[in-house]
Amino acid sequence: MSDTNAIISVEDLKVRLGGVSILDIPSFSVRQGEFLSLIGPNGSGKSTFLLVLNSLLKPVSGRLIYRGEPVTGRDEAFRYRRKVSMVFQEPLLFDTTVYKNVASGLKIRGLKRDEIRERVMRYLGWFNIEHLAQRSARKLSGGEAQRTSLARAFAMEPEVIFLDEPFSALDPPTRHAITDDLDRIVSETGITTIMVTHDQSEALRMSDRIAVMHDGGIVQVGVPSLVMNNPVNEFVANFVGMDTILVGNVIRVVDGMATVLVSGKEIDAFGNAGSGDCVYCCIRPENVTIELTDPDDLTSARNTFPAVIRDISSIGPFLKVILDCGFSLTAFVTREAFAVLDLKEGKNVYASFKATAVHLIRDAKHP
Amino acid sequence: MDLILEGIVTAFQLLWALDPEVLGITWLSLKVSGLATIISVVIGISVGMIVALTRFPGKKFVVSVVNTGMGLPPVVVGLFVTVFLWRNGPFGFLDILYTPTAIIIAQAVIATPIVMGISIAALQNLPSKLRLQILSLGATRLQMVGILVREARLPLMAAVMAGFGGVISEVGASIMVGGNIKGYSRVLTTATVMETGKGEFAVAFALSIILLMLVFFVNYLFTLIQQRERPR
């Protein structure tokens, strides 16, 4: 591998199940000390990939390489598994006390009693569950159980930790509290972490890099801003939450500014496209502004369209407004702005977004 | 009512007097059924574990055969064991028909599918990802098996209790292969059948009460083991 910082890498990885290819990754590597998130829809192979990386699933072909050494035979796989650890979506705790659960990996490794005690207490403290030490694992709340599971995995002080959607079953406040603690512990220890998640905000907040998976392959890997702002294809754009994706044809390109014809309207966008190309215009809802009068702003290249409000729904701190400007456009509006503008369904407004806020993706299938 | 009262009184008299014949019968029952249970636990749990934790073609068929075996009629087992141990039978050379050993064999055959069937269900009932979690904690195969058994300890102890309960109360096979020989292969159940047949209801009641108490105490011990160390 060219990446000399790689702690784990895979080459020509293929996994089949009942004759169907479920994983096909020609090359991928994880760097020492990084936090990498694997995102993608259900069935894209994220969890399967994590099992292969943890040597719990043997691929039909390809190699798993740890610090330059291939993990091939059963003995190597066993030794490798003692250097990494995994937390699943379900806490999978043993039917005993929290203390003994956290101690289990250390006991398996044959550590001395005193050493186990010292480490267990330290990690119980890190995850703020010391007070639960003697509690039965069966009597924990969802958050407490997942904290115990995390403490059990971290107590082994592995080189790499794998997290398979560890927070997806938790309610938002619990989830935030745990991710805060995890974030702190991961950055303090500098442990290499690979996390599968559905939650993009979680991935954005915690990751050094994000890998997007689709149909058993990795379609894009990069720093979060790259993946979010420059998705390589329509699938990634859709998945990472570019709520508006418009299909159109480039009618002219002047000084790097492309004009795209979408449903009879012209949208200006900066991007790498040639005249006549079929393109996807990706517009993030937070970049769309709504005004009551035509801003008529000629200073910056702006797209402004008269629009009718079709739908308003609440998502967290924002309101999601779906506009009809001849094409459908989604905008996020703060509650304050919503009140000031007195928005309601059916109201006529002006929607605008900068030319730089439009991300162009060339449609490879229909050039 | 008089019969029952008389039976209870007789039972305590027999116990109080440490009647050597009754004590002998009780001890033999416990020994024979205990050994048969131990054999069935060793075979039932280990084979059950292999069946539960591995994937192979025809697994469903094997599991349904085992589950059918849980309802194996003791007289059918008695018949087969008798035929096998018969002088001209395939194992006739062992010359163990009408001995306590023959009863142990027959009872082990009865208890093994019971223990195995419940063990399979117990282990299959554990979360499927638990094995992956245990391996990812760095466990060897042997450590994994140990942890799985500990996780399934409640239903596994129930399997042991069901196996013991099945054989200590069984009478058909014991009479057929043991012969109910006085002072040699007579156990509590076969003695009860005989005394009832003779119209000695008081003695039969006494034996039944002893049998019930025996089953209770053994299960009480098992339950203590099953329920210990449960954290709050």
XYZ file of C-alpha atoms in Angstrom, chain A residues 51 54 56 74 78 81-82 84 86 88 90 92 94-97 100 104 108-109 135-136 152 156, chain B residues 127 129-141 143 147 150-151 153-154 229-232:
48
model
C -16.981 -7.722 10.609
C -12.504 -7.232 12.810
C -14.924 -12.063 12.481
C -6.711 -18.725 12.460
C -6.958 -14.642 17.025
C -8.618 -9.819 17.597
C -6.780 -9.290 20.877
C -8.830 -4.615 18.385
C -15.839 -4.008 18.785
C -22.272 -3.611 18.465
C -27.048 -3.983 20.872
C -24.701 -7.616 24.247
C -23.318 -10.718 29.977
C -25.809 -11.694 32.636
C -23.716 -10.464 35.547
C -22.704 -7.164 37.144
C -17.737 -8.090 35.683
C -14.602 -9.718 30.942
C -10.176 -13.497 28.987
C -6.643 -12.129 28.537
C -25.651 -3.328 39.335
C -26.941 -6.231 37.243
C -15.789 -3.088 28.181
C -8.900 -3.760 26.791
C -28.529 -13.346 20.821
C -24.323 -11.657 17.749
C -23.248 -12.681 21.257
C -20.733 -15.167 19.829
C -19.195 -12.448 17.653
C -19.073 -10.143 20.670
C -17.305 -12.802 22.749
C -14.780 -13.496 19.976
C -14.174 -9.785 19.540
C -13.331 -9.614 23.243
C -10.381 -11.828 22.321
C -11.762 -15.145 23.566
C -10.453 -18.512 22.384
C -13.036 -21.030 21.119
C -13.420 -19.516 26.411
C -19.060 -17.967 28.459
C -22.590 -19.410 31.719
C -24.949 -17.112 29.834
C -26.998 -21.374 32.829
C -30.631 -20.944 33.894
C -24.863 -15.314 42.221
C -27.663 -13.410 40.547
C -26.757 -9.775 40.974
C -29.433 -7.304 41.897
